[in-house]
mmCIF file of C-alpha atoms and ligand atoms in Angstrom:
data_model
loop_
_atom_site.group_PDB
_atom_site.id
_atom_site.type_symbol
_atom_site.label_atom_id
_atom_site.label_comp_id
_atom_site.label_asym_id
_atom_site.label_seq_id
_atom_site.Cartn_x
_atom_site.Cartn_y
_atom_site.Cartn_z
ATOM 1 C CA MET A 14 -5.434 -16.473 6.718
ATOM 2 C CA LYS A 15 -3.748 -17.578 3.705
ATOM 3 C CA TYR A 16 -0.142 -16.887 2.723
ATOM 4 C CA ARG A 17 1.553 -16.048 -0.514
ATOM 5 C CA GLN A 18 5.189 -15.985 -1.486
ATOM 6 C CA LEU A 19 6.660 -12.605 -1.672
ATOM 7 C CA GLY A 20 8.547 -12.644 -4.808
ATOM 8 C CA ARG A 21 12.054 -13.948 -4.539
ATOM 9 C CA THR A 22 12.449 -13.189 -0.848
ATOM 10 C CA PRO A 23 12.497 -15.958 1.743
ATOM 11 C CA TRP A 24 9.158 -14.888 3.233
ATOM 12 C CA LYS A 25 5.567 -16.167 2.743
ATOM 13 C CA VAL A 26 3.301 -13.309 3.864
ATOM 14 C CA SER A 27 -0.371 -12.889 4.673
ATOM 15 C CA GLU A 28 -2.460 -12.128 1.747
ATOM 16 C CA ILE A 29 -4.123 -9.508 3.886
ATOM 17 C CA SER A 30 -1.465 -7.693 5.662
ATOM 18 C CA PHE A 31 -1.461 -4.415 7.435
ATOM 19 C CA GLY A 32 -0.760 -0.876 6.154
ATOM 20 C CA ALA A 33 0.484 1.327 9.068
ATOM 21 C CA TRP A 34 0.121 4.898 7.545
ATOM 22 C CA ALA A 35 -2.993 5.710 9.464
ATOM 23 C CA ILE A 36 -1.578 4.934 12.945
ATOM 24 C CA GLY A 37 1.235 7.343 12.162
ATOM 25 C CA GLY A 38 -0.687 10.386 11.339
ATOM 26 C CA ALA A 39 -2.567 12.316 8.350
ATOM 27 C CA TRP A 40 -5.809 10.477 8.981
ATOM 28 C CA GLY A 41 -7.230 12.643 11.895
ATOM 29 C CA SER A 42 -6.528 12.088 15.417
ATOM 30 C CA VAL A 43 -5.065 8.499 16.358
ATOM 31 C CA ASP A 44 -4.562 7.019 19.793
ATOM 32 C CA ASP A 45 -1.417 5.061 20.370
ATOM 33 C CA THR A 46 -3.169 2.653 22.803
ATOM 34 C CA GLU A 47 -5.853 1.911 20.142
ATOM 35 C CA SER A 48 -3.334 1.736 17.263
ATOM 36 C CA LEU A 49 -1.264 -0.918 19.313
ATOM 37 C CA ASP A 50 -4.522 -2.956 19.902
ATOM 38 C CA ALA A 51 -5.114 -2.737 16.080
ATOM 39 C CA LEU A 52 -1.557 -4.137 15.410
ATOM 40 C CA ARG A 53 -1.962 -6.907 17.967
ATOM 41 C CA GLN A 54 -5.355 -7.757 16.391
ATOM 42 C CA ALA A 55 -3.591 -8.062 13.134
ATOM 43 C CA ILE A 56 -1.084 -10.591 14.474
ATOM 44 C CA ASP A 57 -3.801 -12.434 16.238
ATOM 45 C CA SER A 58 -5.646 -12.565 12.783
ATOM 46 C CA GLY A 59 -2.613 -14.210 11.174
ATOM 47 C CA VAL A 60 -0.983 -11.082 9.728
ATOM 48 C CA ASN A 61 2.838 -11.284 9.524
ATOM 49 C CA PHE A 62 3.655 -8.382 7.202
ATOM 50 C CA ILE A 63 3.507 -4.819 7.901
ATOM 51 C CA ASP A 64 4.028 -1.824 5.694
ATOM 52 C CA THR A 65 5.198 1.482 7.051
ATOM 53 C CA ALA A 66 7.274 4.483 6.326
ATOM 54 C CA ASP A 67 9.571 6.932 8.244
ATOM 55 C CA VAL A 68 7.314 9.704 7.320
ATOM 56 C CA TYR A 69 4.071 8.208 8.867
ATOM 57 C CA GLY A 70 4.029 10.429 11.879
ATOM 58 C CA MET A 71 7.791 10.981 11.633
ATOM 59 C CA GLY A 72 8.708 7.745 13.112
ATOM 60 C CA ARG A 73 5.478 7.313 15.212
ATOM 61 C CA SER A 74 4.231 4.324 13.085
ATOM 62 C CA GLU A 75 7.795 2.634 13.002
ATOM 63 C CA ARG A 76 8.083 2.916 16.819
ATOM 64 C CA LEU A 77 4.618 1.475 17.418
ATOM 65 C CA ILE A 78 5.727 -1.515 15.248
ATOM 66 C CA ALA A 79 9.008 -1.808 17.288
ATOM 67 C CA GLN A 80 6.820 -1.884 20.459
ATOM 68 C CA LEU A 81 4.621 -4.690 18.857
ATOM 69 C CA LYS A 82 7.622 -6.697 17.838
ATOM 70 C CA ARG A 83 9.002 -6.546 21.524
ATOM 71 C CA GLU A 84 5.732 -7.916 22.700
ATOM 72 C CA ARG A 85 5.316 -10.851 20.251
ATOM 73 C CA LYS A 86 7.297 -13.880 19.486
ATOM 74 C CA GLU A 87 5.810 -14.516 16.074
ATOM 75 C CA GLU A 88 7.968 -13.589 12.982
ATOM 76 C CA ILE A 89 6.758 -10.309 11.673
ATOM 77 C CA VAL A 90 8.221 -8.983 8.316
ATOM 78 C CA VAL A 91 8.370 -5.074 8.234
ATOM 79 C CA ALA A 92 8.591 -3.129 5.108
ATOM 80 C CA THR A 93 9.551 0.586 5.425
ATOM 81 C CA LYS A 94 10.115 3.301 3.045
ATOM 82 C CA ALA A 95 12.510 6.109 2.357
ATOM 83 C CA GLY A 96 12.607 9.405 0.499
ATOM 84 C CA ARG A 97 9.652 11.447 1.451
ATOM 85 C CA ARG A 98 11.449 13.130 4.188
ATOM 86 C CA LEU A 99 13.326 15.241 1.609
ATOM 87 C CA PRO A 100 12.225 18.927 1.717
ATOM 88 C CA GLN A 101 11.819 18.779 -2.108
ATOM 89 C CA GLN A 102 11.346 15.686 -4.284
ATOM 90 C CA THR A 103 14.314 16.009 -6.618
ATOM 91 C CA VAL A 104 16.427 13.135 -8.277
ATOM 92 C CA GLU A 105 19.468 14.585 -6.549
ATOM 93 C CA GLY A 106 17.857 14.290 -3.142
ATOM 94 C CA TYR A 107 17.985 10.500 -3.567
ATOM 95 C CA ASN A 108 21.836 10.447 -2.847
ATOM 96 C CA GLU A 109 23.919 8.280 -0.860
ATOM 97 C CA LYS A 110 24.233 10.662 2.010
ATOM 98 C CA ASN A 111 20.447 11.285 2.409
ATOM 99 C CA LEU A 112 19.357 7.714 1.935
ATOM 100 C CA THR A 113 22.078 6.537 4.445
ATOM 101 C CA GLY A 114 20.535 9.005 7.051
ATOM 102 C CA PHE A 115 16.944 7.857 6.439
ATOM 103 C CA ILE A 116 17.931 4.093 6.779
ATOM 104 C CA GLU A 117 19.765 4.823 9.885
ATOM 105 C CA ASP A 118 16.680 6.568 11.352
ATOM 106 C CA SER A 119 14.421 3.744 10.306
ATOM 107 C CA LEU A 120 16.903 1.164 11.934
ATOM 108 C CA ARG A 121 16.615 3.162 15.207
ATOM 109 C CA ASN A 122 12.893 3.647 15.085
ATOM 110 C CA LEU A 123 12.321 -0.034 14.581
ATOM 111 C CA SER A 124 14.942 -1.071 17.122
ATOM 112 C CA THR A 125 16.757 -3.299 14.735
ATOM 113 C CA ASP A 126 20.124 -3.672 13.087
ATOM 114 C CA CYS A 127 18.729 -4.696 9.634
ATOM 115 C CA LEU A 128 15.667 -3.605 7.893
ATOM 116 C CA ASP A 129 13.634 -6.468 6.285
ATOM 117 C CA LEU A 130 12.534 -4.577 3.228
ATOM 118 C CA ILE A 131 13.045 -0.819 2.251
ATOM 119 C CA GLN A 132 11.203 0.896 -0.569
ATOM 120 C CA LEU A 133 11.862 3.937 -2.219
ATOM 121 C CA HIS A 134 8.793 5.963 -1.493
ATOM 122 C CA CYS A 135 7.324 7.469 -4.626
ATOM 123 C CA PRO A 136 10.306 9.118 -5.869
ATOM 124 C CA PRO A 137 10.344 11.329 -9.009
ATOM 125 C CA THR A 138 10.079 9.179 -12.152
ATOM 126 C CA ASP A 139 13.690 10.023 -13.201
ATOM 127 C CA VAL A 140 15.066 8.320 -10.031
ATOM 128 C CA TYR A 141 14.013 4.994 -11.934
ATOM 129 C CA TYR A 142 16.629 6.005 -14.678
ATOM 130 C CA ARG A 143 19.518 6.249 -12.199
ATOM 131 C CA PRO A 144 21.127 2.975 -11.962
ATOM 132 C CA GLU A 145 23.545 4.380 -9.309
ATOM 133 C CA ILE A 146 20.566 4.605 -6.869
ATOM 134 C CA PHE A 147 19.993 0.870 -7.054
ATOM 135 C CA GLY A 148 23.687 0.190 -6.997
ATOM 136 C CA PHE A 149 23.695 1.967 -3.559
ATOM 137 C CA LEU A 150 20.721 -0.111 -2.203
ATOM 138 C CA ASP A 151 22.836 -3.213 -3.386
ATOM 139 C CA ARG A 152 25.744 -2.025 -1.285
ATOM 140 C CA MET A 153 23.289 -1.427 1.654
ATOM 141 C CA MET A 154 22.469 -5.208 1.286
ATOM 142 C CA GLU A 155 26.091 -6.198 1.188
ATOM 143 C CA ALA A 156 26.583 -4.069 4.332
ATOM 144 C CA GLY A 157 23.860 -5.767 6.123
ATOM 145 C CA LYS A 158 21.732 -2.649 6.651
ATOM 146 C CA ILE A 159 18.851 -4.055 4.616
ATOM 147 C CA ARG A 160 17.723 -7.599 3.820
ATOM 148 C CA CYS A 161 16.109 -6.478 0.476
ATOM 149 C CA TYR A 162 14.585 -3.640 -1.274
ATOM 150 C CA GLY A 163 11.744 -2.531 -3.547
ATOM 151 C CA VAL A 164 9.859 0.519 -4.754
ATOM 152 C CA SER A 165 6.547 2.210 -4.186
ATOM 153 C CA VAL A 166 5.388 3.678 -7.335
ATOM 154 C CA GLU A 167 2.738 6.035 -8.533
ATOM 155 C CA ARG A 168 2.536 4.904 -12.202
ATOM 156 C CA VAL A 169 2.544 1.661 -14.075
ATOM 157 C CA GLU A 170 5.318 2.962 -16.297
ATOM 158 C CA GLU A 171 7.440 3.484 -13.252
ATOM 159 C CA ALA A 172 6.766 -0.108 -12.127
ATOM 160 C CA LEU A 173 7.820 -1.503 -15.286
ATOM 161 C CA LYS A 174 11.038 0.522 -15.414
ATOM 162 C CA ALA A 175 11.797 -0.546 -11.735
ATOM 163 C CA ILE A 176 11.505 -4.137 -12.315
ATOM 164 C CA GLU A 177 14.334 -3.951 -14.923
ATOM 165 C CA TYR A 178 16.673 -3.806 -11.878
ATOM 166 C CA PRO A 179 17.499 -7.332 -10.934
ATOM 167 C CA ASN A 180 17.298 -6.775 -7.259
ATOM 168 C CA VAL A 181 14.069 -4.905 -7.039
ATOM 169 C CA GLN A 182 12.093 -7.686 -5.022
ATOM 170 C CA THR A 183 8.746 -5.796 -4.505
ATOM 171 C CA VAL A 184 6.585 -3.113 -6.247
ATOM 172 C CA GLN A 185 3.944 -1.408 -4.187
ATOM 173 C CA ILE A 186 1.134 0.169 -6.204
ATOM 174 C CA ILE A 187 -2.384 1.503 -5.935
ATOM 175 C CA PHE A 188 -4.690 -1.429 -6.964
ATOM 176 C CA ASN A 189 -8.379 -1.880 -6.069
ATOM 177 C CA CYS A 190 -11.490 -2.048 -8.065
ATOM 178 C CA LEU A 191 -11.386 1.708 -8.840
ATOM 179 C CA ARG A 192 -7.734 1.371 -10.015
ATOM 180 C CA GLN A 193 -7.615 -1.540 -12.309
ATOM 181 C CA ARG A 194 -4.806 -0.772 -14.751
ATOM 182 C CA PRO A 195 -1.876 -2.478 -13.026
ATOM 183 C CA ALA A 196 -3.682 -5.732 -13.769
ATOM 184 C CA ASP A 197 -3.608 -4.964 -17.659
ATOM 185 C CA LEU A 198 0.185 -5.317 -18.339
ATOM 186 C CA PHE A 199 2.248 -4.885 -15.270
ATOM 187 C CA PHE A 200 0.933 -7.966 -13.167
ATOM 188 C CA ALA A 201 2.125 -10.358 -15.919
ATOM 189 C CA GLN A 202 5.474 -8.872 -16.163
ATOM 190 C CA ALA A 203 6.082 -8.860 -12.485
ATOM 191 C CA GLN A 204 4.887 -12.393 -12.223
ATOM 192 C CA GLN A 205 7.404 -13.485 -15.037
ATOM 193 C CA LYS A 206 10.251 -11.750 -12.869
ATOM 194 C CA ARG A 207 9.013 -13.123 -9.614
ATOM 195 C CA VAL A 208 8.422 -9.753 -8.130
ATOM 196 C CA GLY A 209 6.211 -9.321 -5.170
ATOM 197 C CA ILE A 210 3.246 -6.938 -5.570
ATOM 198 C CA LEU A 211 1.795 -5.046 -2.520
ATOM 199 C CA ALA A 212 -1.490 -3.691 -3.249
ATOM 200 C CA ARG A 213 -1.778 -0.300 -1.539
ATOM 201 C CA VAL A 214 -4.985 1.874 -0.855
ATOM 202 C CA PRO A 215 -7.098 -1.220 -1.234
ATOM 203 C CA LEU A 216 -10.101 0.203 0.195
ATOM 204 C CA SER A 217 -9.708 3.478 -1.560
ATOM 205 C CA SER A 218 -9.074 5.553 1.665
ATOM 206 C CA GLY A 219 -12.229 3.787 3.188
ATOM 207 C CA MET A 220 -14.514 4.583 0.255
ATOM 208 C CA LEU A 221 -14.749 0.961 -0.493
ATOM 209 C CA THR A 222 -15.957 0.049 2.879
ATOM 210 C CA GLY A 223 -19.406 1.718 1.735
ATOM 211 C CA LYS A 224 -19.546 3.756 4.798
ATOM 212 C CA LEU A 225 -19.081 7.147 3.166
ATOM 213 C CA SER A 226 -21.690 9.457 1.907
ATOM 214 C CA GLY A 227 -22.070 12.876 0.416
ATOM 215 C CA ASP A 228 -22.278 14.247 3.907
ATOM 216 C CA SER A 229 -19.114 12.662 5.315
ATOM 217 C CA GLN A 230 -16.760 15.132 7.019
ATOM 218 C CA PHE A 231 -12.971 14.672 7.497
ATOM 219 C CA ALA A 232 -10.802 16.328 10.186
ATOM 220 C CA ALA A 233 -8.462 19.186 9.055
ATOM 221 C CA ASP A 234 -5.509 16.882 9.557
ATOM 222 C CA ASP A 235 -7.067 14.142 7.539
ATOM 223 C CA HIS A 236 -5.701 13.871 3.841
ATOM 224 C CA ARG A 237 -9.240 13.022 2.877
ATOM 225 C CA ASN A 238 -9.828 16.633 3.721
ATOM 226 C CA PHE A 239 -6.415 18.457 2.916
ATOM 227 C CA ASN A 240 -5.464 16.483 -0.118
ATOM 228 C CA ARG A 241 -8.715 15.949 -1.908
ATOM 229 C CA HIS A 242 -7.314 17.775 -4.895
ATOM 230 C CA GLY A 243 -3.678 16.857 -4.596
ATOM 231 C CA GLU A 244 -2.693 19.861 -2.551
ATOM 232 C CA ALA A 245 -0.126 18.032 -0.527
ATOM 233 C CA PHE A 246 0.964 14.992 -2.448
ATOM 234 C CA ASP A 247 -0.199 12.964 -5.443
ATOM 235 C CA VAL A 248 -4.052 13.059 -5.552
ATOM 236 C CA GLY A 249 -3.969 9.521 -6.475
ATOM 237 C CA GLU A 250 -3.291 8.603 -2.843
ATOM 238 C CA THR A 251 -6.652 10.028 -1.639
ATOM 239 C CA PHE A 252 -9.740 8.089 -2.868
ATOM 240 C CA SER A 253 -7.501 6.699 -5.504
ATOM 241 C CA GLY A 254 -7.717 10.066 -7.445
ATOM 242 C CA VAL A 255 -11.335 9.188 -8.374
ATOM 243 C CA ASP A 256 -13.574 12.049 -7.910
ATOM 244 C CA TYR A 257 -15.866 11.690 -4.777
ATOM 245 C CA GLU A 258 -19.247 11.604 -6.515
ATOM 246 C CA SER A 259 -18.000 8.932 -9.120
ATOM 247 C CA SER A 260 -16.783 6.906 -6.328
ATOM 248 C CA LEU A 261 -20.000 7.056 -4.441
ATOM 249 C CA TRP A 262 -21.943 6.067 -7.543
ATOM 250 C CA PHE A 263 -19.433 2.986 -7.911
ATOM 251 C CA VAL A 264 -19.973 1.972 -4.291
ATOM 252 C CA GLU A 265 -23.783 1.909 -4.960
ATOM 253 C CA GLN A 266 -23.370 -0.465 -7.753
ATOM 254 C CA LEU A 267 -21.060 -2.638 -5.952
ATOM 255 C CA ARG A 268 -23.578 -2.762 -2.981
ATOM 256 C CA ARG A 269 -25.884 -4.577 -5.318
ATOM 257 C CA LEU A 270 -23.489 -7.615 -5.627
ATOM 258 C CA LEU A 271 -22.633 -8.024 -1.947
ATOM 259 C CA PRO A 272 -23.439 -11.615 -0.861
ATOM 260 C CA ALA A 273 -25.262 -12.024 2.450
ATOM 261 C CA SER A 274 -23.061 -11.549 5.500
ATOM 262 C CA VAL A 275 -19.985 -10.162 3.517
ATOM 263 C CA SER A 276 -19.157 -6.551 4.194
ATOM 264 C CA MET A 277 -18.231 -4.301 1.437
ATOM 265 C CA ALA A 278 -14.685 -3.917 2.711
ATOM 266 C CA GLN A 279 -14.274 -7.721 2.665
ATOM 267 C CA PHE A 280 -15.867 -7.984 -0.783
ATOM 268 C CA ALA A 281 -13.461 -5.207 -2.160
ATOM 269 C CA LEU A 282 -10.302 -6.892 -0.708
ATOM 270 C CA ARG A 283 -11.489 -10.490 -1.941
ATOM 271 C CA TRP A 284 -11.702 -8.861 -5.406
ATOM 272 C CA ILE A 285 -7.961 -7.821 -5.071
ATOM 273 C CA LEU A 286 -6.966 -11.457 -3.986
ATOM 274 C CA MET A 287 -8.632 -12.750 -7.242
ATOM 275 C CA PHE A 288 -5.357 -11.719 -9.064
ATOM 276 C CA ASP A 289 -2.626 -14.301 -8.395
ATOM 277 C CA ALA A 290 0.164 -11.884 -9.207
ATOM 278 C CA VAL A 291 -0.821 -9.793 -5.998
ATOM 279 C CA THR A 292 1.195 -10.993 -3.001
ATOM 280 C CA CYS A 293 -0.944 -9.093 -0.472
ATOM 281 C CA ALA A 294 -3.320 -6.211 -0.077
ATOM 282 C CA ILE A 295 -2.240 -3.855 2.885
ATOM 283 C CA PRO A 296 -5.362 -2.188 4.129
ATOM 284 C CA GLY A 297 -4.894 0.447 6.737
ATOM 285 C CA GLY A 298 -6.706 0.003 10.020
ATOM 286 C CA LYS A 299 -6.962 2.195 13.075
ATOM 287 C CA ARG A 300 -9.122 -0.012 15.175
ATOM 288 C CA PRO A 301 -9.049 -3.802 16.167
ATOM 289 C CA SER A 302 -12.525 -4.283 14.715
ATOM 290 C CA GLN A 303 -11.503 -3.066 11.306
ATOM 291 C CA VAL A 304 -8.523 -5.056 11.290
ATOM 292 C CA ALA A 305 -10.395 -8.302 12.289
ATOM 293 C CA GLU A 306 -13.192 -7.519 9.653
ATOM 294 C CA ASN A 307 -10.510 -6.936 6.867
ATOM 295 C CA CYS A 308 -8.494 -9.998 7.638
ATOM 296 C CA ALA A 309 -11.550 -12.202 7.387
ATOM 297 C CA ALA A 310 -11.602 -11.524 3.598
ATOM 298 C CA SER A 311 -8.839 -14.086 3.241
ATOM 299 C CA ASP A 312 -11.354 -16.904 4.181
ATOM 300 C CA LEU A 313 -14.117 -15.922 1.764
ATOM 301 C CA PRO A 314 -14.762 -17.897 -1.300
ATOM 302 C CA PRO A 315 -13.467 -16.509 -4.629
ATOM 303 C CA LEU A 316 -15.728 -14.104 -6.474
ATOM 304 C CA THR A 317 -17.799 -15.695 -9.425
ATOM 305 C CA GLY A 318 -16.933 -14.960 -13.111
ATOM 306 C CA ARG A 319 -20.217 -12.999 -13.239
ATOM 307 C CA GLU A 320 -19.250 -10.835 -10.357
ATOM 308 C CA MET A 321 -15.861 -10.171 -11.722
ATOM 309 C CA SER A 322 -17.276 -9.100 -15.195
ATOM 310 C CA ILE A 323 -19.957 -6.819 -13.558
ATOM 311 C CA ILE A 324 -17.311 -5.048 -11.523
ATOM 312 C CA ARG A 325 -15.074 -4.540 -14.644
ATOM 313 C CA GLY A 326 -18.294 -3.247 -16.549
ATOM 314 C CA ILE A 327 -18.968 -0.503 -14.031
ATOM 315 C CA TYR A 328 -15.341 0.408 -13.747
ATOM 316 C CA GLU A 329 -15.423 0.767 -17.703
ATOM 317 C CA ALA A 330 -18.637 2.728 -17.541
ATOM 318 C CA ARG A 331 -17.610 5.686 -15.518
ATOM 319 C CA ILE A 332 -14.188 5.204 -13.811
ATOM 320 C CA ARG A 333 -11.897 4.179 -16.475
ATOM 321 C CA PRO A 334 -12.103 7.316 -18.469
ATOM 322 C CA ALA A 335 -11.001 9.410 -15.687
ATOM 323 C CA VAL A 336 -8.245 7.346 -14.191
ATOM 324 C CA HIS A 337 -7.170 4.548 -16.299
ATOM 325 C CA GLN A 338 -4.241 6.055 -18.474
ATOM 326 C CA ARG A 339 -3.317 8.781 -15.701
ATOM 327 C CA TRP A 340 -1.503 6.224 -13.352
HETATM 328 N N1 NAP B 21 2.994 6.304 -1.373
HETATM 329 C C1 NAP B 21 3.009 5.188 -0.661
HETATM 330 O O1 NAP B 21 3.915 4.419 -0.695
HETATM 331 C C2 NAP B 21 1.639 4.834 0.037
HETATM 332 C C3 NAP B 21 0.586 5.587 -0.041
HETATM 333 C C4 NAP B 21 -0.692 5.507 0.517
HETATM 334 C C5 NAP B 21 -0.733 4.214 1.325
HETATM 335 N N2 NAP B 21 0.356 3.413 1.407
HETATM 336 C C6 NAP B 21 0.322 2.293 2.194
HETATM 337 O O2 NAP B 21 -0.818 1.472 1.850
HETATM 338 C C7 NAP B 21 -1.626 1.123 3.174
HETATM 339 C C8 NAP B 21 -3.082 1.111 2.840
HETATM 340 O O3 NAP B 21 -3.576 2.321 2.014
HETATM 341 P P1 NAP B 21 -4.464 3.540 2.914
HETATM 342 O O4 NAP B 21 -4.181 3.316 4.384
HETATM 343 O O5 NAP B 21 -4.004 4.768 2.264
HETATM 344 O O6 NAP B 21 -5.921 3.298 2.535
HETATM 345 P P2 NAP B 21 -6.907 2.211 2.609
HETATM 346 O O7 NAP B 21 -6.389 0.885 3.019
HETATM 347 O O8 NAP B 21 -7.547 2.094 1.327
HETATM 348 O O9 NAP B 21 -7.981 2.730 3.621
HETATM 349 C C9 NAP B 21 -7.651 2.732 4.852
HETATM 350 C C10 NAP B 21 -8.756 3.355 5.919
HETATM 351 O O10 NAP B 21 -9.874 2.885 5.633
HETATM 352 C C11 NAP B 21 -10.739 2.822 6.961
HETATM 353 N N3 NAP B 21 -11.097 1.346 7.088
HETATM 354 C C12 NAP B 21 -10.226 0.442 7.079
HETATM 355 N N4 NAP B 21 -10.842 -0.747 7.219
HETATM 356 C C13 NAP B 21 -12.191 -0.448 7.524
HETATM 357 C C14 NAP B 21 -13.388 -1.241 7.829
HETATM 358 N N5 NAP B 21 -13.257 -2.618 7.790
HETATM 359 N N6 NAP B 21 -14.503 -0.525 7.983
HETATM 360 C C15 NAP B 21 -14.471 0.729 7.881
HETATM 361 N N7 NAP B 21 -13.440 1.550 7.584
HETATM 362 C C16 NAP B 21 -12.247 0.853 7.434
HETATM 363 C C17 NAP B 21 -9.744 3.392 8.007
HETATM 364 O O11 NAP B 21 -10.036 4.881 8.031
HETATM 365 P P3 NAP B 21 -11.253 5.602 8.958
HETATM 366 O O12 NAP B 21 -11.579 4.661 9.849
HETATM 367 O O13 NAP B 21 -10.678 6.938 9.242
HETATM 368 O O14 NAP B 21 -12.255 5.735 7.648
HETATM 369 C C18 NAP B 21 -8.380 3.084 7.318
HETATM 370 O O15 NAP B 21 -7.451 4.017 7.788
HETATM 371 C C19 NAP B 21 -1.343 2.352 4.007
HETATM 372 O O16 NAP B 21 -1.507 2.183 5.369
HETATM 373 C C20 NAP B 21 0.238 2.492 3.770
HETATM 374 O O17 NAP B 21 0.894 1.311 4.415
HETATM 375 C C21 NAP B 21 1.541 3.679 0.905
#
């Protein structure tokens, strides 16, 4: 496992880290024993950074991470998020009283007295135009409740606005070979300001593992079923917002490039790591075998220039027109 500097924070984090949404819920049934084994495997594979949120199983994901931290002596940096427990996503909801309550709950779930990193969790765009919300986060740092803060955004424009605030240390954004726009402009700006970038949905909700087909079925409580058209939250969070048939077409083009003994998940993750501006990819994993496979991507050789340009070409051909300017 290789490590990269997380923006201006004190931490060097594993370039393949761990996304803890699926072990909380909304991905079909999960088993806490298996989830804990997946987390343990991550640490055994060199992961030292975990992304979670208060809403992932309403504290279930955070509590599993607290349990892991009690068991292990390695330093593990935990990023959580706040804001999605609001009954409605309004700018007014991101007020001091609500955010204080969310932070206190995360402190309890994570069994700690100071959160390493808190991220505003895909708030409405206008939140980024409210300096007082960032001022509140500054005060939470001074009060010792949080070590630092960042944002998780839907759109590149939100990311560009967020990094105007000097204490925004990290931006989490969807970035994978089906969602390439962040690399166009945002990455250079973030690098200039030494802001860490967390690449989320790096496997496009499992699509970029190459295991899905036109016949794949998902449980009723899996967002790949209930949010396929954005019914519950931003459609971009499910299969990166790319329509299923076009994604399957893309995966078949990608399959032709796979080197021997490299899985598609590893190839897709290694593609993300080709971008220096990215601090880490945070693939979700429900089982130890998935986690071990994903972490091994860090040890692969870089993709060739030819591979990179073929991937850009297939993106341009059929994916870009559907998603590029949307997020
Ligand atoms: N708004 C936000 O801030 C936001 C939104 C989305 C995600 N995130 C963060 O980003 C993280 C990653 O995104 P994501 O979990 O949505 O999607 P992802 O990482 O693209 O896909 C994860 C899913 O792919 C499957 N998978 C993973 N590795 C595999 C492997 N090696 N072989 C086969 N299948 C594999 C697993 O599901 P199955 O086994 O069920 O197929 C897993 O749950 C999340 O966990 C969360 O921490 C944040």
